[in-house]
Amino acid sequence: MTLPKALIFDVDGTLADTERDGHRIAFNRAFAAAGLDWDWDEALYGRLLSVTGGKERMHHYLRDYVYRGGAVPADLAAGIPALHAAKNRYYAELMQEGAVALRPGVERLLREARAAGIRLAIATTTTGENISALLISTLGPESMEWFEVLASADEVPDKKPSPAVYLYAMEMLDLDAADCIAFEDSENGLIAARRAGLRTIVTVNDYTREGEFGDATLVVDHLGEPDLPFTVLGGRVAARVPATMTRVDSALLEWLPADD
Ligand code: XBP
Ligand code: MG
């Protein structure tokens, strides 16, 4: 049992509830500003999250919800990149306002990993700009240096469940999958990480709690804090987690068995 050499984090839904409280609100502001009466409430957005990528999600919404499988007018489809750019501007504003906090245990684990010499990376389908907006607002500008690799849609156009962004992150780290652990919150994210051969810790959120995560190494409700123990919800090693382990920390990472 040895410490992993690197931790690779998903961003949206894993580091913070950016989907519900960030991207969703920003999409709605962009729609309203463009004079569109589309309104993505929390429940609808949860269904739309089955499609990764903001532009792809808008295409999916137009095709399956607005035009119900019929042809989407070309001018509306052509307007998606501009709507997406506006969404990201609203998203940046929301982050600057501090609208979203990191999930429990995230900052603690990042700091502990750094102290233990574990390298950090990010693998996300969102953009580098959106990553920095979140990190700077929650951890300060210096946190940008904490992550050796930021693998995002800017580097890798293939969205999860494609493993491409994880494979890219590992290539940049020059590490094998056996030396890394992925952190995810969604089914598409878990599939991507597993296809890349990574042991994966899933922290579910309100959108993903009911997901199918049997292939995860460990599924918990959050990473845990000293005064806020996690609840183990599933995963390959769930039955073997020692009762003394109540959060994802260096001790748990060192204990985490290899995939059987
Ligand atoms: C995140 C996504 C993204 C965000 C919005 O998936 O699917 O599309 O919802 O970001 P993951 P963009 O957490 O698996 O990376 O609008 O930049 O796509
Ligand atoms: Mg996610």
PDB file of C-alpha atoms and ligand atoms in Angstrom:
ATOM      1  CA  MET A   1       0.000   0.000   0.000  1.00  0.00           C
ATOM      2  CA  THR A   2       1.542   3.248  -1.158  1.00  0.00           C
ATOM      3  CA  LEU A   3       0.332   6.777  -1.653  1.00  0.00           C
ATOM      4  CA  PRO A   4      -0.828   7.593  -5.170  1.00  0.00           C
ATOM      5  CA  LYS A   5       1.540   9.826  -7.128  1.00  0.00           C
ATOM      6  CA  ALA A   6      -1.247  12.077  -8.408  1.00  0.00           C
ATOM      7  CA  LEU A   7      -4.896  12.952  -7.861  1.00  0.00           C
ATOM      8  CA  ILE A   8      -6.906  13.960 -10.922  1.00  0.00           C
ATOM      9  CA  PHE A   9     -10.031  15.982 -10.209  1.00  0.00           C
ATOM     10  CA  ASP A  10     -13.148  16.572 -12.223  1.00  0.00           C
ATOM     11  CA  VAL A  11     -14.420  20.137 -11.674  1.00  0.00           C
ATOM     12  CA  ASP A  12     -18.171  20.568 -12.143  1.00  0.00           C
ATOM     13  CA  GLY A  13     -20.111  18.810  -9.431  1.00  0.00           C
ATOM     14  CA  THR A  14     -16.946  17.402  -7.833  1.00  0.00           C
ATOM     15  CA  LEU A  15     -14.979  20.416  -6.611  1.00  0.00           C
ATOM     16  CA  ALA A  16     -18.173  22.446  -6.195  1.00  0.00           C
ATOM     17  CA  ASP A  17     -21.856  22.428  -7.098  1.00  0.00           C
ATOM     18  CA  THR A  18     -21.102  24.566 -10.116  1.00  0.00           C
ATOM     19  CA  GLU A  19     -23.739  22.860 -12.250  1.00  0.00           C
ATOM     20  CA  ARG A  20     -26.787  23.818 -10.189  1.00  0.00           C
ATOM     21  CA  ASP A  21     -25.542  27.120  -8.766  1.00  0.00           C
ATOM     22  CA  GLY A  22     -23.216  28.295 -11.519  1.00  0.00           C
ATOM     23  CA  HIS A  23     -23.638  27.012 -15.068  1.00  0.00           C
ATOM     24  CA  ARG A  24     -27.429  26.583 -14.812  1.00  0.00           C
ATOM     25  CA  ILE A  25     -27.984  30.144 -13.576  1.00  0.00           C
ATOM     26  CA  ALA A  26     -25.550  31.478 -16.173  1.00  0.00           C
ATOM     27  CA  PHE A  27     -27.309  29.610 -19.005  1.00  0.00           C
ATOM     28  CA  ASN A  28     -30.640  31.114 -17.916  1.00  0.00           C
ATOM     29  CA  ARG A  29     -29.154  34.624 -17.805  1.00  0.00           C
ATOM     30  CA  ALA A  30     -27.727  34.157 -21.294  1.00  0.00           C
ATOM     31  CA  PHE A  31     -31.091  32.931 -22.600  1.00  0.00           C
ATOM     32  CA  ALA A  32     -32.949  35.885 -21.055  1.00  0.00           C
ATOM     33  CA  ALA A  33     -30.412  38.390 -22.390  1.00  0.00           C
ATOM     34  CA  ALA A  34     -30.886  36.923 -25.875  1.00  0.00           C
ATOM     35  CA  GLY A  35     -34.683  37.296 -25.582  1.00  0.00           C
ATOM     36  CA  LEU A  36     -35.244  33.528 -25.380  1.00  0.00           C
ATOM     37  CA  ASP A  37     -37.921  32.203 -23.040  1.00  0.00           C
ATOM     38  CA  TRP A  38     -35.988  29.034 -22.221  1.00  0.00           C
ATOM     39  CA  ASP A  39     -35.799  28.397 -18.493  1.00  0.00           C
ATOM     40  CA  TRP A  40     -33.698  25.536 -17.164  1.00  0.00           C
ATOM     41  CA  ASP A  41     -35.039  24.858 -13.696  1.00  0.00           C
ATOM     42  CA  GLU A  42     -33.147  22.571 -11.323  1.00  0.00           C
ATOM     43  CA  ALA A  43     -35.048  19.428 -12.306  1.00  0.00           C
ATOM     44  CA  LEU A  44     -34.809  20.005 -16.058  1.00  0.00           C
ATOM     45  CA  TYR A  45     -31.113  20.836 -15.770  1.00  0.00           C
ATOM     46  CA  GLY A  46     -30.603  17.528 -13.968  1.00  0.00           C
ATOM     47  CA  ARG A  47     -32.003  15.717 -17.014  1.00  0.00           C
ATOM     48  CA  LEU A  48     -29.975  17.826 -19.429  1.00  0.00           C
ATOM     49  CA  LEU A  49     -26.780  16.901 -17.580  1.00  0.00           C
ATOM     50  CA  SER A  50     -26.898  13.512 -19.311  1.00  0.00           C
ATOM     51  CA  VAL A  51     -25.185  15.399 -22.147  1.00  0.00           C
ATOM     52  CA  THR A  52     -21.736  16.760 -21.277  1.00  0.00           C
ATOM     53  CA  GLY A  53     -20.559  20.052 -22.719  1.00  0.00           C
ATOM     54  CA  GLY A  54     -22.528  23.286 -22.608  1.00  0.00           C
ATOM     55  CA  LYS A  55     -22.855  23.690 -26.385  1.00  0.00           C
ATOM     56  CA  GLU A  56     -23.779  20.033 -26.798  1.00  0.00           C
ATOM     57  CA  ARG A  57     -26.345  20.418 -23.987  1.00  0.00           C
ATOM     58  CA  MET A  58     -28.018  23.355 -25.769  1.00  0.00           C
ATOM     59  CA  HIS A  59     -28.183  21.354 -29.031  1.00  0.00           C
ATOM     60  CA  HIS A  60     -29.743  18.466 -27.145  1.00  0.00           C
ATOM     61  CA  TYR A  61     -32.302  20.772 -25.490  1.00  0.00           C
ATOM     62  CA  LEU A  62     -33.306  22.349 -28.816  1.00  0.00           C
ATOM     63  CA  ARG A  63     -33.598  19.034 -30.611  1.00  0.00           C
ATOM     64  CA  ASP A  64     -35.273  16.928 -27.918  1.00  0.00           C
ATOM     65  CA  TYR A  65     -37.243  19.441 -25.839  1.00  0.00           C
ATOM     66  CA  VAL A  66     -38.045  22.496 -27.975  1.00  0.00           C
ATOM     67  CA  TYR A  67     -38.443  20.854 -31.413  1.00  0.00           C
ATOM     68  CA  ARG A  68     -39.120  17.356 -30.006  1.00  0.00           C
ATOM     69  CA  GLY A  69     -37.054  15.449 -32.510  1.00  0.00           C
ATOM     70  CA  GLY A  70     -37.963  17.741 -35.423  1.00  0.00           C
ATOM     71  CA  ALA A  71     -35.534  19.902 -37.380  1.00  0.00           C
ATOM     72  CA  VAL A  72     -33.879  22.683 -35.403  1.00  0.00           C
ATOM     73  CA  PRO A  73     -33.917  25.995 -37.353  1.00  0.00           C
ATOM     74  CA  ALA A  74     -30.425  26.666 -38.708  1.00  0.00           C
ATOM     75  CA  ASP A  75     -30.258  30.204 -37.278  1.00  0.00           C
ATOM     76  CA  LEU A  76     -30.949  28.947 -33.748  1.00  0.00           C
ATOM     77  CA  ALA A  77     -28.332  26.211 -34.054  1.00  0.00           C
ATOM     78  CA  ALA A  78     -25.857  28.751 -35.461  1.00  0.00           C
ATOM     79  CA  GLY A  79     -26.447  30.999 -32.426  1.00  0.00           C
ATOM     80  CA  ILE A  80     -25.319  28.386 -29.923  1.00  0.00           C
ATOM     81  CA  PRO A  81     -21.614  29.363 -29.777  1.00  0.00           C
ATOM     82  CA  ALA A  82     -22.540  33.001 -29.010  1.00  0.00           C
ATOM     83  CA  LEU A  83     -25.038  31.899 -26.359  1.00  0.00           C
ATOM     84  CA  HIS A  84     -22.378  29.664 -24.850  1.00  0.00           C
ATOM     85  CA  ALA A  85     -19.864  32.509 -24.768  1.00  0.00           C
ATOM     86  CA  ALA A  86     -22.448  34.711 -23.025  1.00  0.00           C
ATOM     87  CA  LYS A  87     -23.151  31.890 -20.556  1.00  0.00           C
ATOM     88  CA  ASN A  88     -19.466  31.727 -19.698  1.00  0.00           C
ATOM     89  CA  ARG A  89     -19.331  35.506 -19.123  1.00  0.00           C
ATOM     90  CA  TYR A  90     -22.248  35.229 -16.674  1.00  0.00           C
ATOM     91  CA  TYR A  91     -20.549  32.210 -15.116  1.00  0.00           C
ATOM     92  CA  ALA A  92     -17.355  34.207 -14.528  1.00  0.00           C
ATOM     93  CA  GLU A  93     -19.419  36.987 -12.914  1.00  0.00           C
ATOM     94  CA  LEU A  94     -21.116  34.499 -10.605  1.00  0.00           C
ATOM     95  CA  MET A  95     -17.768  33.060  -9.564  1.00  0.00           C
ATOM     96  CA  GLN A  96     -16.362  36.552  -8.893  1.00  0.00           C
ATOM     97  CA  GLU A  97     -19.393  37.222  -6.682  1.00  0.00           C
ATOM     98  CA  GLY A  98     -18.578  34.063  -4.705  1.00  0.00           C
ATOM     99  CA  ALA A  99     -21.853  32.364  -5.655  1.00  0.00           C
ATOM    100  CA  VAL A 100     -20.346  28.887  -5.308  1.00  0.00           C
ATOM    101  CA  ALA A 101     -18.286  27.366  -2.471  1.00  0.00           C
ATOM    102  CA  LEU A 102     -16.081  24.284  -2.647  1.00  0.00           C
ATOM    103  CA  ARG A 103     -17.692  21.045  -1.487  1.00  0.00           C
ATOM    104  CA  PRO A 104     -16.789  19.659   1.970  1.00  0.00           C
ATOM    105  CA  GLY A 105     -13.291  18.267   2.219  1.00  0.00           C
ATOM    106  CA  VAL A 106     -12.066  19.571  -1.122  1.00  0.00           C
ATOM    107  CA  GLU A 107      -9.749  22.313   0.128  1.00  0.00           C
ATOM    108  CA  ARG A 108      -8.566  20.115   3.001  1.00  0.00           C
ATOM    109  CA  LEU A 109      -7.699  17.239   0.671  1.00  0.00           C
ATOM    110  CA  LEU A 110      -5.929  19.508  -1.825  1.00  0.00           C
ATOM    111  CA  ARG A 111      -3.771  20.983   0.954  1.00  0.00           C
ATOM    112  CA  GLU A 112      -3.058  17.573   2.509  1.00  0.00           C
ATOM    113  CA  ALA A 113      -2.101  16.115  -0.849  1.00  0.00           C
ATOM    114  CA  ARG A 114       0.295  18.969  -1.514  1.00  0.00           C
ATOM    115  CA  ALA A 115       1.850  18.554   1.915  1.00  0.00           C
ATOM    116  CA  ALA A 116       2.299  14.823   1.227  1.00  0.00           C
ATOM    117  CA  GLY A 117       3.963  15.488  -2.129  1.00  0.00           C
ATOM    118  CA  ILE A 118       1.055  14.100  -4.161  1.00  0.00           C
ATOM    119  CA  ARG A 119       0.765  15.839  -7.511  1.00  0.00           C
ATOM    120  CA  LEU A 120      -2.544  17.429  -8.569  1.00  0.00           C
ATOM    121  CA  ALA A 121      -4.285  17.634 -11.933  1.00  0.00           C
ATOM    122  CA  ILE A 122      -7.664  18.476 -13.373  1.00  0.00           C
ATOM    123  CA  ALA A 123      -9.621  16.627 -16.055  1.00  0.00           C
ATOM    124  CA  THR A 124     -12.830  18.372 -17.083  1.00  0.00           C
ATOM    125  CA  THR A 125     -15.072  18.961 -20.065  1.00  0.00           C
ATOM    126  CA  THR A 126     -15.406  22.638 -19.222  1.00  0.00           C
ATOM    127  CA  THR A 127     -12.904  25.297 -20.290  1.00  0.00           C
ATOM    128  CA  GLY A 128      -9.685  26.541 -18.714  1.00  0.00           C
ATOM    129  CA  GLU A 129     -11.323  29.936 -18.132  1.00  0.00           C
ATOM    130  CA  ASN A 130     -14.128  28.349 -16.134  1.00  0.00           C
ATOM    131  CA  ILE A 131     -11.640  26.312 -14.093  1.00  0.00           C
ATOM    132  CA  SER A 132      -9.650  29.407 -13.168  1.00  0.00           C
ATOM    133  CA  ALA A 133     -12.810  31.403 -12.367  1.00  0.00           C
ATOM    134  CA  LEU A 134     -13.774  28.778  -9.779  1.00  0.00           C
ATOM    135  CA  LEU A 135     -10.291  28.188  -8.334  1.00  0.00           C
ATOM    136  CA  ILE A 136      -9.433  31.879  -8.022  1.00  0.00           C
ATOM    137  CA  SER A 137     -12.742  32.741  -6.350  1.00  0.00           C
ATOM    138  CA  THR A 138     -12.599  29.865  -3.864  1.00  0.00           C
ATOM    139  CA  LEU A 139      -8.885  29.305  -3.168  1.00  0.00           C
ATOM    140  CA  GLY A 140      -7.192  32.456  -4.409  1.00  0.00           C
ATOM    141  CA  PRO A 141      -5.003  33.075  -7.465  1.00  0.00           C
ATOM    142  CA  GLU A 142      -2.055  31.093  -6.065  1.00  0.00           C
ATOM    143  CA  SER A 143      -4.125  27.904  -6.272  1.00  0.00           C
ATOM    144  CA  MET A 144      -3.683  27.938 -10.045  1.00  0.00           C
ATOM    145  CA  GLU A 145      -0.104  26.827  -9.351  1.00  0.00           C
ATOM    146  CA  TRP A 146      -1.254  23.869  -7.262  1.00  0.00           C
ATOM    147  CA  PHE A 147      -2.348  21.944 -10.337  1.00  0.00           C
ATOM    148  CA  GLU A 148       0.414  20.683 -12.553  1.00  0.00           C
ATOM    149  CA  VAL A 149      -1.972  19.842 -15.387  1.00  0.00           C
ATOM    150  CA  LEU A 150      -5.251  21.500 -16.327  1.00  0.00           C
ATOM    151  CA  ALA A 151      -6.811  19.180 -18.889  1.00  0.00           C
ATOM    152  CA  SER A 152      -9.965  20.818 -20.231  1.00  0.00           C
ATOM    153  CA  ALA A 153     -12.075  21.245 -23.355  1.00  0.00           C
ATOM    154  CA  ASP A 154      -9.383  23.679 -24.552  1.00  0.00           C
ATOM    155  CA  GLU A 155      -6.879  20.820 -24.879  1.00  0.00           C
ATOM    156  CA  VAL A 156      -9.209  17.877 -25.514  1.00  0.00           C
ATOM    157  CA  PRO A 157     -12.387  18.401 -27.558  1.00  0.00           C
ATOM    158  CA  ASP A 158     -13.730  14.878 -26.895  1.00  0.00           C
ATOM    159  CA  LYS A 159     -16.117  15.169 -23.979  1.00  0.00           C
ATOM    160  CA  LYS A 160     -16.638  12.600 -21.214  1.00  0.00           C
ATOM    161  CA  PRO A 161     -17.609   9.708 -21.257  1.00  0.00           C
ATOM    162  CA  SER A 162     -14.654   9.660 -23.662  1.00  0.00           C
ATOM    163  CA  PRO A 163     -11.525   8.861 -21.620  1.00  0.00           C
ATOM    164  CA  ALA A 164      -9.511  11.320 -23.746  1.00  0.00           C
ATOM    165  CA  VAL A 165      -9.215  14.081 -21.148  1.00  0.00           C
ATOM    166  CA  TYR A 166      -7.976  11.638 -18.481  1.00  0.00           C
ATOM    167  CA  LEU A 167      -5.524  10.022 -20.901  1.00  0.00           C
ATOM    168  CA  TYR A 168      -4.226  13.480 -21.776  1.00  0.00           C
ATOM    169  CA  ALA A 169      -3.821  14.405 -18.094  1.00  0.00           C
ATOM    170  CA  MET A 170      -1.859  11.203 -17.412  1.00  0.00           C
ATOM    171  CA  GLU A 171       0.298  11.752 -20.466  1.00  0.00           C
ATOM    172  CA  MET A 172       1.137  15.281 -19.273  1.00  0.00           C
ATOM    173  CA  LEU A 173       1.894  13.951 -15.773  1.00  0.00           C
ATOM    174  CA  ASP A 174       3.918  11.136 -17.352  1.00  0.00           C
ATOM    175  CA  LEU A 175       2.238   8.679 -14.987  1.00  0.00           C
ATOM    176  CA  ASP A 176       0.405   5.389 -15.409  1.00  0.00           C
ATOM    177  CA  ALA A 177      -3.177   4.914 -14.312  1.00  0.00           C
ATOM    178  CA  ALA A 178      -2.063   2.705 -11.419  1.00  0.00           C
ATOM    179  CA  ASP A 179      -0.252   5.706  -9.896  1.00  0.00           C
ATOM    180  CA  CYS A 180      -3.261   8.039  -9.989  1.00  0.00           C
ATOM    181  CA  ILE A 181      -6.732   8.343  -8.503  1.00  0.00           C
ATOM    182  CA  ALA A 182      -9.610  10.158 -10.204  1.00  0.00           C
ATOM    183  CA  PHE A 183     -12.349  12.091  -8.411  1.00  0.00           C
ATOM    184  CA  GLU A 184     -15.733  12.306 -10.100  1.00  0.00           C
ATOM    185  CA  ASP A 185     -19.382  13.055  -9.394  1.00  0.00           C
ATOM    186  CA  SER A 186     -21.238  11.744 -12.441  1.00  0.00           C
ATOM    187  CA  GLU A 187     -21.851   8.578 -14.433  1.00  0.00           C
ATOM    188  CA  ASN A 188     -20.282  10.053 -17.570  1.00  0.00           C
ATOM    189  CA  GLY A 189     -17.271  11.139 -15.537  1.00  0.00           C
ATOM    190  CA  LEU A 190     -16.867   7.722 -13.931  1.00  0.00           C
ATOM    191  CA  ILE A 191     -17.098   5.986 -17.308  1.00  0.00           C
ATOM    192  CA  ALA A 192     -14.408   8.315 -18.681  1.00  0.00           C
ATOM    193  CA  ALA A 193     -12.070   7.693 -15.743  1.00  0.00           C
ATOM    194  CA  ARG A 194     -12.616   3.932 -15.794  1.00  0.00           C
ATOM    195  CA  ARG A 195     -12.006   3.756 -19.543  1.00  0.00           C
ATOM    196  CA  ALA A 196      -8.706   5.451 -18.803  1.00  0.00           C
ATOM    197  CA  GLY A 197      -7.973   2.664 -16.307  1.00  0.00           C
ATOM    198  CA  LEU A 198      -8.198   4.844 -13.196  1.00  0.00           C
ATOM    199  CA  ARG A 199      -9.352   3.952  -9.720  1.00  0.00           C
ATOM    200  CA  THR A 200     -12.104   6.454  -9.055  1.00  0.00           C
ATOM    201  CA  ILE A 201     -13.605   7.966  -5.933  1.00  0.00           C
ATOM    202  CA  VAL A 202     -17.106   9.284  -6.616  1.00  0.00           C
ATOM    203  CA  THR A 203     -18.598  12.041  -4.457  1.00  0.00           C
ATOM    204  CA  VAL A 204     -22.277  12.163  -5.339  1.00  0.00           C
ATOM    205  CA  ASN A 205     -24.358  15.331  -5.280  1.00  0.00           C
ATOM    206  CA  ASP A 206     -28.082  16.047  -5.556  1.00  0.00           C
ATOM    207  CA  TYR A 207     -27.970  15.545  -9.329  1.00  0.00           C
ATOM    208  CA  THR A 208     -26.023  12.301  -9.293  1.00  0.00           C
ATOM    209  CA  ARG A 209     -27.077  10.533  -6.071  1.00  0.00           C
ATOM    210  CA  GLU A 210     -29.200   7.979  -7.946  1.00  0.00           C
ATOM    211  CA  GLY A 211     -26.491   7.198 -10.507  1.00  0.00           C
ATOM    212  CA  GLU A 212     -24.979   3.809 -11.306  1.00  0.00           C
ATOM    213  CA  PHE A 213     -21.545   3.839  -9.719  1.00  0.00           C
ATOM    214  CA  GLY A 214     -20.857   0.141  -9.131  1.00  0.00           C
ATOM    215  CA  ASP A 215     -17.597   0.395 -11.066  1.00  0.00           C
ATOM    216  CA  ALA A 216     -16.201   3.090  -8.774  1.00  0.00           C
ATOM    217  CA  THR A 217     -13.526   2.211  -6.247  1.00  0.00           C
ATOM    218  CA  LEU A 218     -15.411   4.108  -3.562  1.00  0.00           C
ATOM    219  CA  VAL A 219     -18.637   6.124  -3.544  1.00  0.00           C
ATOM    220  CA  VAL A 220     -19.160   8.653  -0.741  1.00  0.00           C
ATOM    221  CA  ASP A 221     -21.508  11.571  -0.138  1.00  0.00           C
ATOM    222  CA  HIS A 222     -18.560  13.997   0.136  1.00  0.00           C
ATOM    223  CA  LEU A 223     -14.845  13.910   0.932  1.00  0.00           C
ATOM    224  CA  GLY A 224     -15.420  14.544   4.628  1.00  0.00           C
ATOM    225  CA  GLU A 225     -13.983  16.883   7.228  1.00  0.00           C
ATOM    226  CA  PRO A 226     -12.731  16.124  10.756  1.00  0.00           C
ATOM    227  CA  ASP A 227     -16.119  17.240  12.134  1.00  0.00           C
ATOM    228  CA  LEU A 228     -18.159  15.995   9.167  1.00  0.00           C
ATOM    229  CA  PRO A 229     -17.606  12.295   8.473  1.00  0.00           C
ATOM    230  CA  PHE A 230     -18.431  10.968   5.040  1.00  0.00           C
ATOM    231  CA  THR A 231     -20.961   8.208   4.462  1.00  0.00           C
ATOM    232  CA  VAL A 232     -19.787   5.301   2.334  1.00  0.00           C
ATOM    233  CA  LEU A 233     -22.464   4.656  -0.281  1.00  0.00           C
ATOM    234  CA  GLY A 234     -20.842   1.993  -2.426  1.00  0.00           C
ATOM    235  CA  GLY A 235     -17.961   1.071  -4.691  1.00  0.00           C
ATOM    236  CA  ARG A 236     -15.673  -1.931  -5.036  1.00  0.00           C
ATOM    237  CA  VAL A 237     -13.940  -1.460  -1.672  1.00  0.00           C
ATOM    238  CA  ALA A 238     -16.961  -0.177   0.285  1.00  0.00           C
ATOM    239  CA  ALA A 239     -17.233  -3.217   2.544  1.00  0.00           C
ATOM    240  CA  ARG A 240     -13.530  -3.060   3.420  1.00  0.00           C
ATOM    241  CA  VAL A 241     -13.216   0.602   4.486  1.00  0.00           C
ATOM    242  CA  PRO A 242     -11.908   0.587   8.085  1.00  0.00           C
ATOM    243  CA  ALA A 243     -14.378   2.146  10.514  1.00  0.00           C
ATOM    244  CA  THR A 244     -11.640   4.537  11.659  1.00  0.00           C
ATOM    245  CA  MET A 245     -11.570   6.169   8.224  1.00  0.00           C
ATOM    246  CA  THR A 246     -14.178   8.910   8.064  1.00  0.00           C
ATOM    247  CA  ARG A 247     -12.816  11.151   5.359  1.00  0.00           C
ATOM    248  CA  VAL A 248     -10.717  10.960   2.206  1.00  0.00           C
ATOM    249  CA  ASP A 249      -7.247  11.827   3.432  1.00  0.00           C
ATOM    250  CA  SER A 250      -3.671  10.600   3.009  1.00  0.00           C
ATOM    251  CA  ALA A 251      -4.355   7.565   5.211  1.00  0.00           C
ATOM    252  CA  LEU A 252      -7.324   6.493   3.095  1.00  0.00           C
ATOM    253  CA  LEU A 253      -5.477   7.149  -0.159  1.00  0.00           C
ATOM    254  CA  GLU A 254      -2.562   5.036   1.073  1.00  0.00           C
ATOM    255  CA  TRP A 255      -4.936   2.257   2.148  1.00  0.00           C
ATOM    256  CA  LEU A 256      -7.012   2.262  -1.044  1.00  0.00           C
ATOM    257  CA  PRO A 257      -6.521  -1.193  -2.583  1.00  0.00           C
ATOM    258  CA  ALA A 258      -5.681  -1.781  -6.217  1.00  0.00           C
ATOM    259  CA  ASP A 259      -8.608  -2.764  -8.431  1.00  0.00           C
ATOM    260  CA  ASP A 260      -9.404  -6.438  -8.257  1.00  0.00           C
TER     261      ASP A 260
HETATM  262  C1  XBP B   1     -19.167  19.217 -16.944  1.00  0.00           C
HETATM  263  C2  XBP B   1     -19.962  19.566 -18.100  1.00  0.00           C
HETATM  264  C3  XBP B   1     -19.867  20.932 -18.601  1.00  0.00           C
HETATM  265  C4  XBP B   1     -20.497  21.976 -17.708  1.00  0.00           C
HETATM  266  C5  XBP B   1     -20.546  23.288 -18.404  1.00  0.00           C
HETATM  267  O1  XBP B   1     -18.867  17.832 -16.978  1.00  0.00           O
HETATM  268  O2  XBP B   1     -20.648  18.755 -18.675  1.00  0.00           O
HETATM  269  O3  XBP B   1     -20.490  20.966 -19.835  1.00  0.00           O
HETATM  270  O4  XBP B   1     -21.839  21.614 -17.432  1.00  0.00           O
HETATM  271  O5  XBP B   1     -19.319  23.643 -18.935  1.00  0.00           O
HETATM  272  P1  XBP B   1     -17.685  17.264 -16.094  1.00  0.00           P
HETATM  273  P2  XBP B   1     -19.191  24.130 -20.450  1.00  0.00           P
HETATM  274  O6  XBP B   1     -17.988  17.659 -14.683  1.00  0.00           O
HETATM  275  O7  XBP B   1     -17.749  15.791 -16.260  1.00  0.00           O
HETATM  276  O8  XBP B   1     -16.411  17.820 -16.622  1.00  0.00           O
HETATM  277  O9  XBP B   1     -20.347  25.020 -20.733  1.00  0.00           O
HETATM  278  O10 XBP B   1     -17.863  24.845 -20.483  1.00  0.00           O
HETATM  279  O11 XBP B   1     -19.222  22.894 -21.302  1.00  0.00           O
HETATM  280 MG    MG B   2     -18.627  16.527 -13.003  1.00  0.00          MG
END
